[in-house]
Short mmCIF file of C-alpha atoms and ligand atoms in Angstrom, two decimals:
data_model
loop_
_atom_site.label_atom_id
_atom_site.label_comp_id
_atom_site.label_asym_id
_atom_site.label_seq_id
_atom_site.Cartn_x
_atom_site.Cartn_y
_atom_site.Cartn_z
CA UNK A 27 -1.43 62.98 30.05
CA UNK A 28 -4.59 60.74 29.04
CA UNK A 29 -6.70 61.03 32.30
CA UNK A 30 -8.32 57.95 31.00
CA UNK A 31 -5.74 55.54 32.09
CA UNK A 32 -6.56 55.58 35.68
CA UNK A 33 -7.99 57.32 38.60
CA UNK A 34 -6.79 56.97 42.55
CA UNK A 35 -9.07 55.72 45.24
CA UNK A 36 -8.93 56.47 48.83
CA UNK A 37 -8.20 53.42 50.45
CA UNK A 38 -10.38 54.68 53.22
CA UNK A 39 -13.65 55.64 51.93
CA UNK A 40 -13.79 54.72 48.24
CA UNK A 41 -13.60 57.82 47.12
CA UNK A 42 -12.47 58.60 43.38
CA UNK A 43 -10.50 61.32 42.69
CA UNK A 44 -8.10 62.62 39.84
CA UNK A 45 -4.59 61.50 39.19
CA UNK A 46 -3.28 64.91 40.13
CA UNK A 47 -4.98 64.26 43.78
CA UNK A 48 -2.77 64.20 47.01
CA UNK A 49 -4.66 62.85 49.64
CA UNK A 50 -8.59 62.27 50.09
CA UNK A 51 -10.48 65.04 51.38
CA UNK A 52 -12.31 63.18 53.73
CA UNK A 53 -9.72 60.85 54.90
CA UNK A 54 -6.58 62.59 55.35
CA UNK A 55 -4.61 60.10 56.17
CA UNK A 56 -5.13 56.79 54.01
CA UNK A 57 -3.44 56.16 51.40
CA UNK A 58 -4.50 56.82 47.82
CA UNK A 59 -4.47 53.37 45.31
CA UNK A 60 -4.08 53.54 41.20
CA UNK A 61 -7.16 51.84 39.69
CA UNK A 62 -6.82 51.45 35.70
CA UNK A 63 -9.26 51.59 33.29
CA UNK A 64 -7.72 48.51 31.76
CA UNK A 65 -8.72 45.42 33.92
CA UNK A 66 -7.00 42.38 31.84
CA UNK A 67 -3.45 42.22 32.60
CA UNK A 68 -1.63 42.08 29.28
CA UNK A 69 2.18 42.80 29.58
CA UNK A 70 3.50 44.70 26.23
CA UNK A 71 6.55 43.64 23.74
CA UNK A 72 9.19 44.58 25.48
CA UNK A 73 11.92 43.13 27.98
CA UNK A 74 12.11 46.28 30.75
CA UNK A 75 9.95 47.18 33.77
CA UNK A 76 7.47 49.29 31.37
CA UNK A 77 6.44 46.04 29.71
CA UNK A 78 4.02 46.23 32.53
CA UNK A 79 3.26 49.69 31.45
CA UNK A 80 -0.34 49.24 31.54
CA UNK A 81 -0.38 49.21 35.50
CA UNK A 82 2.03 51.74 35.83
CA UNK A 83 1.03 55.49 36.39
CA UNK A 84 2.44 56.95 33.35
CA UNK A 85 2.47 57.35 29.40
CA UNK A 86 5.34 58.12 28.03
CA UNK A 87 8.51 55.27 29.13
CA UNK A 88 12.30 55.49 28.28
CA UNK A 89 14.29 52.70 27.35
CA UNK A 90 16.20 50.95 30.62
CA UNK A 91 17.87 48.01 31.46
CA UNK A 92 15.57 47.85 34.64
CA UNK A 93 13.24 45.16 34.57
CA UNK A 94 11.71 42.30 37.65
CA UNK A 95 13.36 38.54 37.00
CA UNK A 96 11.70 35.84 38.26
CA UNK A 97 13.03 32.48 38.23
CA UNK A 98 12.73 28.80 39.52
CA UNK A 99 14.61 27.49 42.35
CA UNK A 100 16.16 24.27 41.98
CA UNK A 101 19.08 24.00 44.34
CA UNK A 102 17.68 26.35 47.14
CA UNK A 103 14.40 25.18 46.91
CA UNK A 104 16.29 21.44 47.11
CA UNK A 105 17.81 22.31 50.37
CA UNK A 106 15.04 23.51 51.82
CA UNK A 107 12.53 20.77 50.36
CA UNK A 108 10.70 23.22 48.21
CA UNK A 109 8.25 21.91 45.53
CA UNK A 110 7.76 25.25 44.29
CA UNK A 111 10.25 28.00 45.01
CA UNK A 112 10.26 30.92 42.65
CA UNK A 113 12.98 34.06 43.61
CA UNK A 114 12.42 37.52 42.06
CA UNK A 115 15.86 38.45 41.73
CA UNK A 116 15.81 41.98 41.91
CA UNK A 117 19.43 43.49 42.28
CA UNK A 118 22.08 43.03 39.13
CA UNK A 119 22.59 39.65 38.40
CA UNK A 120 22.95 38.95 34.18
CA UNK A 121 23.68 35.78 34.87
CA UNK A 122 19.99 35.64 35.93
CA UNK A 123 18.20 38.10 34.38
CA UNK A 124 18.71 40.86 36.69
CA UNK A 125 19.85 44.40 35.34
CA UNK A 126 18.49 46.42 37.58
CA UNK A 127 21.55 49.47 37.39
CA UNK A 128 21.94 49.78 40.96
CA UNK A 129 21.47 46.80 42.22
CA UNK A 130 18.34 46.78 44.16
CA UNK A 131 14.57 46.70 43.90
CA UNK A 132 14.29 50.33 44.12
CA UNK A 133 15.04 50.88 40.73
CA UNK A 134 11.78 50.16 40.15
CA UNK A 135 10.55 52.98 42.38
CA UNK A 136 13.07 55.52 40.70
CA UNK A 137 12.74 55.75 37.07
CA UNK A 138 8.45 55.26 37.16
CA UNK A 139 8.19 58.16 39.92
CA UNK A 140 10.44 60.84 38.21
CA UNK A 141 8.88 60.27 34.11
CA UNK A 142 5.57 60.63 36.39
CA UNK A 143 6.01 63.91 38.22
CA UNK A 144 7.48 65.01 34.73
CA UNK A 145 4.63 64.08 33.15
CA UNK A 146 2.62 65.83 35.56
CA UNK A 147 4.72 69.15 34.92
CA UNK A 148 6.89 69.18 38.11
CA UNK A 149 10.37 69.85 37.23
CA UNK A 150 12.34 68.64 40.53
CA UNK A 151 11.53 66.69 43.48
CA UNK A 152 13.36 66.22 47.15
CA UNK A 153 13.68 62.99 49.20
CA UNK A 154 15.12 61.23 52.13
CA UNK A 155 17.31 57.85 51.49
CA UNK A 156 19.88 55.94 53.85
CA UNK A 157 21.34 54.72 50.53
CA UNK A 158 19.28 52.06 48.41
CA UNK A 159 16.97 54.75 47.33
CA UNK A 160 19.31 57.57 46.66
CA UNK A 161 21.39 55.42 44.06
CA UNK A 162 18.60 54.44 42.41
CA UNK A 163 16.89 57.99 42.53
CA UNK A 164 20.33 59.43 41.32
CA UNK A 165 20.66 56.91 38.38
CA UNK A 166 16.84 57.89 37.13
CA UNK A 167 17.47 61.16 37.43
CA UNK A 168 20.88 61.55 35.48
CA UNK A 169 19.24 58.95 32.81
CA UNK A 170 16.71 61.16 32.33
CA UNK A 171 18.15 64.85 32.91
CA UNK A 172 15.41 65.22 35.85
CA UNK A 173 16.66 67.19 38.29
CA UNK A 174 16.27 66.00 42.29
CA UNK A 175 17.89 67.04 45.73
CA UNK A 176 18.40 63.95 47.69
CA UNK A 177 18.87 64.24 51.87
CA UNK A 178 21.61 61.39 53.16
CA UNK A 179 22.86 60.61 56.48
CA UNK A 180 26.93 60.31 56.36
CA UNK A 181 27.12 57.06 57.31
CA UNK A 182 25.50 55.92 53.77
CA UNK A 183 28.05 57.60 51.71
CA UNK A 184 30.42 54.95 50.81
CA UNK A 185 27.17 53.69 49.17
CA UNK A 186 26.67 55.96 46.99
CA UNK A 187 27.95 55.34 43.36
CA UNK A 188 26.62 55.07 39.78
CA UNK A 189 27.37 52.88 37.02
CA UNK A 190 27.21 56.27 35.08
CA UNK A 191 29.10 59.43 35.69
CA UNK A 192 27.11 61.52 38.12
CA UNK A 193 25.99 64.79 36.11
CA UNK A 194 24.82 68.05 38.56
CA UNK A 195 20.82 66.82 38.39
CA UNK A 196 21.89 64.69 41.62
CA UNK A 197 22.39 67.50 44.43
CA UNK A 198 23.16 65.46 47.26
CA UNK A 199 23.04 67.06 51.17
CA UNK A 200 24.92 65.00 53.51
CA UNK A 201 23.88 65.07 57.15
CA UNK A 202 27.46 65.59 58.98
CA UNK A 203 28.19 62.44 61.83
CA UNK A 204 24.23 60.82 61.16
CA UNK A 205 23.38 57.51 61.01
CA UNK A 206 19.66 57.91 61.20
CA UNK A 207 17.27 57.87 58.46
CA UNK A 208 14.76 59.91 60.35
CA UNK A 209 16.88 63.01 60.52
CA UNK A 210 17.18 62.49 56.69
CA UNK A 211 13.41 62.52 56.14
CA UNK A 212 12.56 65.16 58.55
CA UNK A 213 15.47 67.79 56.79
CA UNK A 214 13.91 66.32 53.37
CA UNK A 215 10.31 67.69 54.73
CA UNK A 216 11.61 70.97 56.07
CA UNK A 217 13.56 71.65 52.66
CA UNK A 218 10.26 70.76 50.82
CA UNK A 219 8.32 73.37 53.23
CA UNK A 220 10.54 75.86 52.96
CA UNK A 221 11.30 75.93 49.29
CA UNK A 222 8.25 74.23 47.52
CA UNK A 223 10.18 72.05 46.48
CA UNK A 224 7.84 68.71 45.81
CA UNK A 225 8.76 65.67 48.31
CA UNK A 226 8.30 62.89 46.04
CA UNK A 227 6.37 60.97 48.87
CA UNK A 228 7.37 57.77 50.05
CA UNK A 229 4.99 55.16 50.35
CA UNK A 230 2.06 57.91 49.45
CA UNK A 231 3.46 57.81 45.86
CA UNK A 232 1.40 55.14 43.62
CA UNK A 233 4.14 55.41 40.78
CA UNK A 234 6.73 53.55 43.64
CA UNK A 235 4.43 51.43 44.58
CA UNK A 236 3.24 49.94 41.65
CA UNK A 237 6.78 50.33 40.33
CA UNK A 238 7.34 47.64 43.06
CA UNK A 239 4.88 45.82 42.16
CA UNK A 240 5.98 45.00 38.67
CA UNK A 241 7.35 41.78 41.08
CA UNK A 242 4.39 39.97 41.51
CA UNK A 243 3.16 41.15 37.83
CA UNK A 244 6.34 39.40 36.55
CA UNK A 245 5.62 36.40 38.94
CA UNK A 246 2.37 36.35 37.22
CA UNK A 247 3.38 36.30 33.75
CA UNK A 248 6.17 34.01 34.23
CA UNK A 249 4.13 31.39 35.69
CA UNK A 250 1.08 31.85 35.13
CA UNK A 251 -0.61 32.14 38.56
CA UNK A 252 -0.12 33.76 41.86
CA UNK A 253 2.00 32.56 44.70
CA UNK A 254 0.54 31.82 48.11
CA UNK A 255 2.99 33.49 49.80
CA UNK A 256 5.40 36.43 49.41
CA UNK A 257 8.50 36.68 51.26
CA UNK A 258 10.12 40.24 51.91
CA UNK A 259 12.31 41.84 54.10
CA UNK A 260 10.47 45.35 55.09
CA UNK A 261 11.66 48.59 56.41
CA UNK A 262 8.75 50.79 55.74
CA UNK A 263 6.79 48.15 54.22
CA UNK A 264 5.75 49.71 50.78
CA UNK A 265 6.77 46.96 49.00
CA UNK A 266 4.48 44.41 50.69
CA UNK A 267 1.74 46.91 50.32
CA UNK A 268 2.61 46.91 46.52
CA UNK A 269 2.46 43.04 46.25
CA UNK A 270 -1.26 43.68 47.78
CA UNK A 271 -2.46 45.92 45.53
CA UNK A 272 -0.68 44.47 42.70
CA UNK A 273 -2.23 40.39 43.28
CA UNK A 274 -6.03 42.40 43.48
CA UNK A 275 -5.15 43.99 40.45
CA UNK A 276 -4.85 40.05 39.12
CA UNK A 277 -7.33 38.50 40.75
CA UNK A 278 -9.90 41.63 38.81
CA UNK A 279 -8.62 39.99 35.96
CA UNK A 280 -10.15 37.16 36.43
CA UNK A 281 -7.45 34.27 35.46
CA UNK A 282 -5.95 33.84 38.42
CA UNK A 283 -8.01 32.74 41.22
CA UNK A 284 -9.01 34.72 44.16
CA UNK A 285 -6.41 33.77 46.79
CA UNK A 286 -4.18 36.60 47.85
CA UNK A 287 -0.66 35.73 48.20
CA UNK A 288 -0.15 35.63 52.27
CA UNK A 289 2.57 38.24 53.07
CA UNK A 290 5.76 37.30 55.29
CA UNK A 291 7.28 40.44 56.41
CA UNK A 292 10.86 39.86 57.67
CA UNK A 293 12.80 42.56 59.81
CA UNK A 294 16.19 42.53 61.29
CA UNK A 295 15.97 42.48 65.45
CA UNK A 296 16.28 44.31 67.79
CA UNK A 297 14.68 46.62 64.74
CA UNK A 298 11.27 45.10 64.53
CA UNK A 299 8.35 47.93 64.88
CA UNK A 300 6.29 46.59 62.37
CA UNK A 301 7.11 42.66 63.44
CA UNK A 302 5.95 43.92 67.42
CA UNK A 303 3.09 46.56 66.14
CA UNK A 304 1.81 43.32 64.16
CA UNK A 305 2.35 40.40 66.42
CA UNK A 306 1.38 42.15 70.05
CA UNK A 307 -1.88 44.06 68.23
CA UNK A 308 -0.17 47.34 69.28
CA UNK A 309 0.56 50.79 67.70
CA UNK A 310 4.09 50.99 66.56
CA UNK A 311 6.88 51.99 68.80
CA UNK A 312 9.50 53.87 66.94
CA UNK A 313 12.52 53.89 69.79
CA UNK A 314 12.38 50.81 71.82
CA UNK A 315 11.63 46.96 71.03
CA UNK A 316 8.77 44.80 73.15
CA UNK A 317 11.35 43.70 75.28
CA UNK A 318 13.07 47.00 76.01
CA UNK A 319 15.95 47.04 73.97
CA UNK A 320 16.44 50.06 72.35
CA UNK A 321 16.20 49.91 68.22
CA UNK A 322 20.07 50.62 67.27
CA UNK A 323 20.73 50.86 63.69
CA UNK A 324 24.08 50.14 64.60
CA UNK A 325 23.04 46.78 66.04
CA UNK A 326 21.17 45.59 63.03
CA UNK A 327 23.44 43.51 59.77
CA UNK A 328 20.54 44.63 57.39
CA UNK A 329 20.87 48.96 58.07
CA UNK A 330 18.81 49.57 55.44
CA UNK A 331 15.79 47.99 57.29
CA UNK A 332 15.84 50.60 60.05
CA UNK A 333 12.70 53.05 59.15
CA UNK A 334 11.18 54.16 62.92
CA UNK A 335 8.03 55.03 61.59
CA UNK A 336 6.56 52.69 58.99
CA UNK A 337 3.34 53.45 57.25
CA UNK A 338 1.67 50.85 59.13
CA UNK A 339 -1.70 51.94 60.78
CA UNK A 340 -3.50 54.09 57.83
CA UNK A 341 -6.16 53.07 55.84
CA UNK A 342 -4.65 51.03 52.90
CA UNK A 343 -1.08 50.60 54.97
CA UNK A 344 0.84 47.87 56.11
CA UNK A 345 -1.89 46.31 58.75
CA UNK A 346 -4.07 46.51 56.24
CA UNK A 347 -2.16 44.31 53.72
CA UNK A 348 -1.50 41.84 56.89
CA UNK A 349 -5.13 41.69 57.43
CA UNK A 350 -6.26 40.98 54.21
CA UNK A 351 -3.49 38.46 53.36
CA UNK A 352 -3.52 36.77 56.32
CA UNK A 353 0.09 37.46 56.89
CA UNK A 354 2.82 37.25 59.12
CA UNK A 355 5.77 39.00 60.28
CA UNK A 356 9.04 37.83 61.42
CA UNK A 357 12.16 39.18 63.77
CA UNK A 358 15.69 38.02 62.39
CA UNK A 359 18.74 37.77 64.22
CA UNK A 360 21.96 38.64 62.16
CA UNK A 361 23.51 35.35 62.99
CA UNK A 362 20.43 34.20 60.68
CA UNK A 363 21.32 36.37 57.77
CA UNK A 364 24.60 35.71 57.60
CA UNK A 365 23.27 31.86 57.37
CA UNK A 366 20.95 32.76 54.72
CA UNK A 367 23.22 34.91 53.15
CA UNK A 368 25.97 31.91 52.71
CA UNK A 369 22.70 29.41 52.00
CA UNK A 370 21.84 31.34 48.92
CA UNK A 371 25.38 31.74 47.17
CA UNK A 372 26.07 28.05 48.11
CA UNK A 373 22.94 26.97 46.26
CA UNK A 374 21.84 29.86 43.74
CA UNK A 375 25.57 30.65 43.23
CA UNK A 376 25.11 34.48 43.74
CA UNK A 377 26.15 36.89 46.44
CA UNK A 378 22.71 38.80 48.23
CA UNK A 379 22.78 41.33 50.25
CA UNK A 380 21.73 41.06 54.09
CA UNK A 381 18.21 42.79 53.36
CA UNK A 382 17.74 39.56 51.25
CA UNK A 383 19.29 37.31 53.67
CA UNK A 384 16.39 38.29 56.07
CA UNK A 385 14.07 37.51 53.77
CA UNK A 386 15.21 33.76 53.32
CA UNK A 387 15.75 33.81 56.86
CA UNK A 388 12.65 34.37 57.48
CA UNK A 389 11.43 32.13 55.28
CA UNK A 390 12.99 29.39 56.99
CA UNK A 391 11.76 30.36 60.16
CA UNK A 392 8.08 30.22 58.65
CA UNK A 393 9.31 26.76 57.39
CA UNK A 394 10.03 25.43 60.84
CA UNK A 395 6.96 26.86 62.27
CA UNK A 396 4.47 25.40 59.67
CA UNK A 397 2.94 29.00 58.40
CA UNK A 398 4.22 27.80 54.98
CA UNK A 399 4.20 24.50 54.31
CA UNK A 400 6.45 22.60 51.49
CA UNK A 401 4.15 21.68 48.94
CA UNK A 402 3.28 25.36 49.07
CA UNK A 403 3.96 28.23 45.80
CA UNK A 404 6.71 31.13 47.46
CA UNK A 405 7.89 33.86 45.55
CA UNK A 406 10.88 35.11 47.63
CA UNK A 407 11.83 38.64 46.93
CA UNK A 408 15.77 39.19 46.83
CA UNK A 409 15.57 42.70 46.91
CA UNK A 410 19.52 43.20 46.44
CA UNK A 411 22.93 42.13 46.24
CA UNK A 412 25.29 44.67 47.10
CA UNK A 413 28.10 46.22 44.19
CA UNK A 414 30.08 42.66 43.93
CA UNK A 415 28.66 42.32 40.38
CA UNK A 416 28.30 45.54 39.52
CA UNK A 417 31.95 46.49 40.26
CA UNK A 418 33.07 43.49 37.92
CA UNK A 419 30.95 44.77 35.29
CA UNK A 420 31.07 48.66 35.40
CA UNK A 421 33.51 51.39 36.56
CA UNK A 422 31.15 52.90 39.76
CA UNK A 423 31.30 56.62 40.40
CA UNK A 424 31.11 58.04 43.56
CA UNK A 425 28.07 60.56 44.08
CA UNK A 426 30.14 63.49 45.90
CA UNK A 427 28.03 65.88 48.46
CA UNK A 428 26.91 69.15 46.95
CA UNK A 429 26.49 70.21 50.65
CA UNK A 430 27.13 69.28 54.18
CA UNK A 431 25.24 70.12 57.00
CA UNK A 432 25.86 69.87 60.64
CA UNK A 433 24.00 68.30 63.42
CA UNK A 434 23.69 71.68 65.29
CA UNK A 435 21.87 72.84 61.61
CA UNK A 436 19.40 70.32 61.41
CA UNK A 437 16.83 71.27 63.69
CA UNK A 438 14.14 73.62 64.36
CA UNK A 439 14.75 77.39 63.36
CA UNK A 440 18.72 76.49 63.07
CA UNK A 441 17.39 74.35 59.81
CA UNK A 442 14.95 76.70 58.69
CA UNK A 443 18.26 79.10 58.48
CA UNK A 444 20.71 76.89 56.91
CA UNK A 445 18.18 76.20 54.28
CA UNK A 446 17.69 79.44 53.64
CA UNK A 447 21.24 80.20 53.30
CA UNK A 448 21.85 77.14 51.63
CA UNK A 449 19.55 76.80 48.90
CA UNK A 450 17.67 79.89 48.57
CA UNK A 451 19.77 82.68 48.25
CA UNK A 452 21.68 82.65 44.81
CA UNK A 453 25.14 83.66 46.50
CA UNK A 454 25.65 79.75 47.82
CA UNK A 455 26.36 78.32 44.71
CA UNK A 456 28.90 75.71 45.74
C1 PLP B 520 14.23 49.44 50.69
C2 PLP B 520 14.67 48.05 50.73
C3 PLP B 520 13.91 47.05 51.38
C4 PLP B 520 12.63 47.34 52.13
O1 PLP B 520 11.69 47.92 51.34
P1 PLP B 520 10.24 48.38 51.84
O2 PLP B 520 10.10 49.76 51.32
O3 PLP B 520 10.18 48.30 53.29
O4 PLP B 520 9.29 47.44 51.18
C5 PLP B 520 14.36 45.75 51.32
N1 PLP B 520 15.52 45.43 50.68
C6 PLP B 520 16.27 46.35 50.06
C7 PLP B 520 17.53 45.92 49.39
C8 PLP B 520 15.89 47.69 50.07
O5 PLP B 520 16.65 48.58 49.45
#
């Protein structure tokens, strides 16, 4: 690894520290930023993600179909009265541009994290998904024989195919009648406690967030410029932090300008913690909405968008981006997706998936109110589109469970247990 590429800096105090660093030693919390020894942005020769390899935390890429597409809106951007509407389609979507293999935005995350932590010397790595993140984790790691044990909730499974056989690098652990992302991420923490296992780190992990990022960096070298606004539907938020860091990255170039893109955060109500935390100046509230109603996954169209505790109030986190953009948030009724939803294919011609309806949905709602106004640059991020095209293009494999644990397992000492009997002891080979 050439050291020389970059160095992270505490978001909190400034501090410099090497690659290999975890956290800041002073500030334990805030998040840690890339900062590359190459200022000018200057994509490479090639048509995948790693053509923005430069401002990505590794050395050595592999050859993917993965890549950002960026395109202008005509018909959309007609309806709506757009002079300038680009969308990053980021699911699978030839017909645009899009190849990303399973068909969201978090192929991006995947394949940059896992050739990173190799690079680094880590051989395996554990992590939480409630579906989006666990395809695109299992399709890195069976394209690059990297081994990871990814923690589900049941109610995800149906979601969980490949466009490529499955191969045993993918260990999936199923969490028996769960719907809840947070019991995912807190048996993911335990298992990497307990067993050393590394736990690839979420929004703490630079090589997913400027893996994310690559959206704005293709926005950039597709047009030239930056948008004013970026439009995203959040659950934890990481990839409107990434469209931060990745527009100051431009801007230090120097060619284009010194206006951040303003962020528009859109979340699916009653599931709003960041859209209340943000709008009443408030800490966020994991369980239960401004107006009492409880935050039901079950409630919500766009499921994926249900993360209770967003990295929102560290140094370098989600307020911070808000703050420094002069964003917004927004709440979306399902009613509203679906609208968007049918909006989109009607004009763009292509099915999205609800997480992507609440981003246009929000959008429109920022319309009506005035916070972006029609003369204004948008890059809307459609950050999926659901298997319709993939299933026309590719036989999909289901991921099956390599093990299945029950609620009564999944806390406390009862967890510490059944991970000992599960994965530790050599006998439990299943
Ligand atoms: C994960 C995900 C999001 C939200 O991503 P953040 O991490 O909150 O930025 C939005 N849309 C889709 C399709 C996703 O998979």
């Amino acid at each position: 690894m050439n050291e020389a590429k970059y160095e992270l800096v505490c978001a909190g105090c400034g501090r410099r520290l090497p690659p290999s660093a975890q956290r800041c030693p002073d500030c334990h919390d805030a998040l840690l930023r890339t900062d590359y020894a190459q200022r000018s942005f200057e994509p490479l020769e090639r048509e995948d993600v790693f053509r923005f390899l430069p401002w990505l935390p590794l050395e050595t890429p592999v050859d993917t179909p993965i890549a950002p597409a960026v395109y202008r809106s005509e018909k959309l951007a007609d309806r709506l009265g757009l002079a300038q509407l680009w969308i990053g389609f980021n699911g699978y979507a030839p017909e645009v541009g899009a190849r990303n293999a399973t068909g969201t935005f978090k192929d991006f995350e995947a394949l940059p994290t896992l050739l990173r932590l190799r690079e680094r010397g880590i051989s395996t790595a554990v992590l939480a998904s409630v579906g989006n993140s666990a395809r695109a984790f299992a399709h890195a790691a069976v394209s690059i024989g990297f081994p990871i044990t990814i923690v589900v909730p049941e109610s995800v499974l149906d979601r969980l195919w490949l466009p490529i056989p499955p191969t045993d690098d993918v260990r999936l652990i199923v969490l028996a009648g769960c719907n809840d992302y947070a019991s995912a991420i807190r048996v993911a923490a335990e298992l990497s406690r307990e067993t050393n296992l590394p736990n690839e780190g979420g929004a703490r992990n630079v090589a997913r967030r400027d893996g994310m990022g690559t959206v704005m960096l293709e926005h950039a070298r597709v047009t030239g410029a930056l948008p004013q606004h970026y439009v995203q539907a959040v659950s934890s938020g990481t990839g409107g932090i990434s469209a931060w860091e990745a527009s100051m990255r431009l801007i230090a170039d120097g060619r284009f300008g010194e206006e951040l893109p303003k962020l528009h955060l859109a979340q699916n109500a009653p599931f709003n913690p960041i859209h209340d935390a943000w709008t009443h100046g408030r800490e966020i509230r994991p369980e239960e909405n401004i107006d009492g109603q409880l935050r039901s996954i079950d409630r919500i169209a766009a499921d994926v968008l249900a993360n209770r505790n967003p990295p929102f109030d560290l140094p370098g986190g989600v307020r911070n981006a808000l703050e420094a953009t002069d964003g917004r948030t927004y709440a979306v009724s399902n009613e509203e997706i679906a609208a968007s939803q049918r909006l989109f294919e009607e004009t763009e011609g292509i099915p999205i998936g609800p997480e992507s309806g609440a981003a246009l949905a929000s959008l429109r709602q920022a319309l009506e109110a005035k916070t972006i106004a029609s003369r204004d640059s948008i890059l809307l991020n459609i950050t999926g589109n659901g298997d319709a095209l993939l299933k026309r293009d590719f036989m999909l494999h289901a991921i099956e469970p390599w093990q299945t644990i029950s609620p009564g397992e999944a806390e406390g000492d009862a967890l510490r247990r059944w991970v000992d009997a599960a994965i530790l002891s050599p006998a439990s080979e299943s």
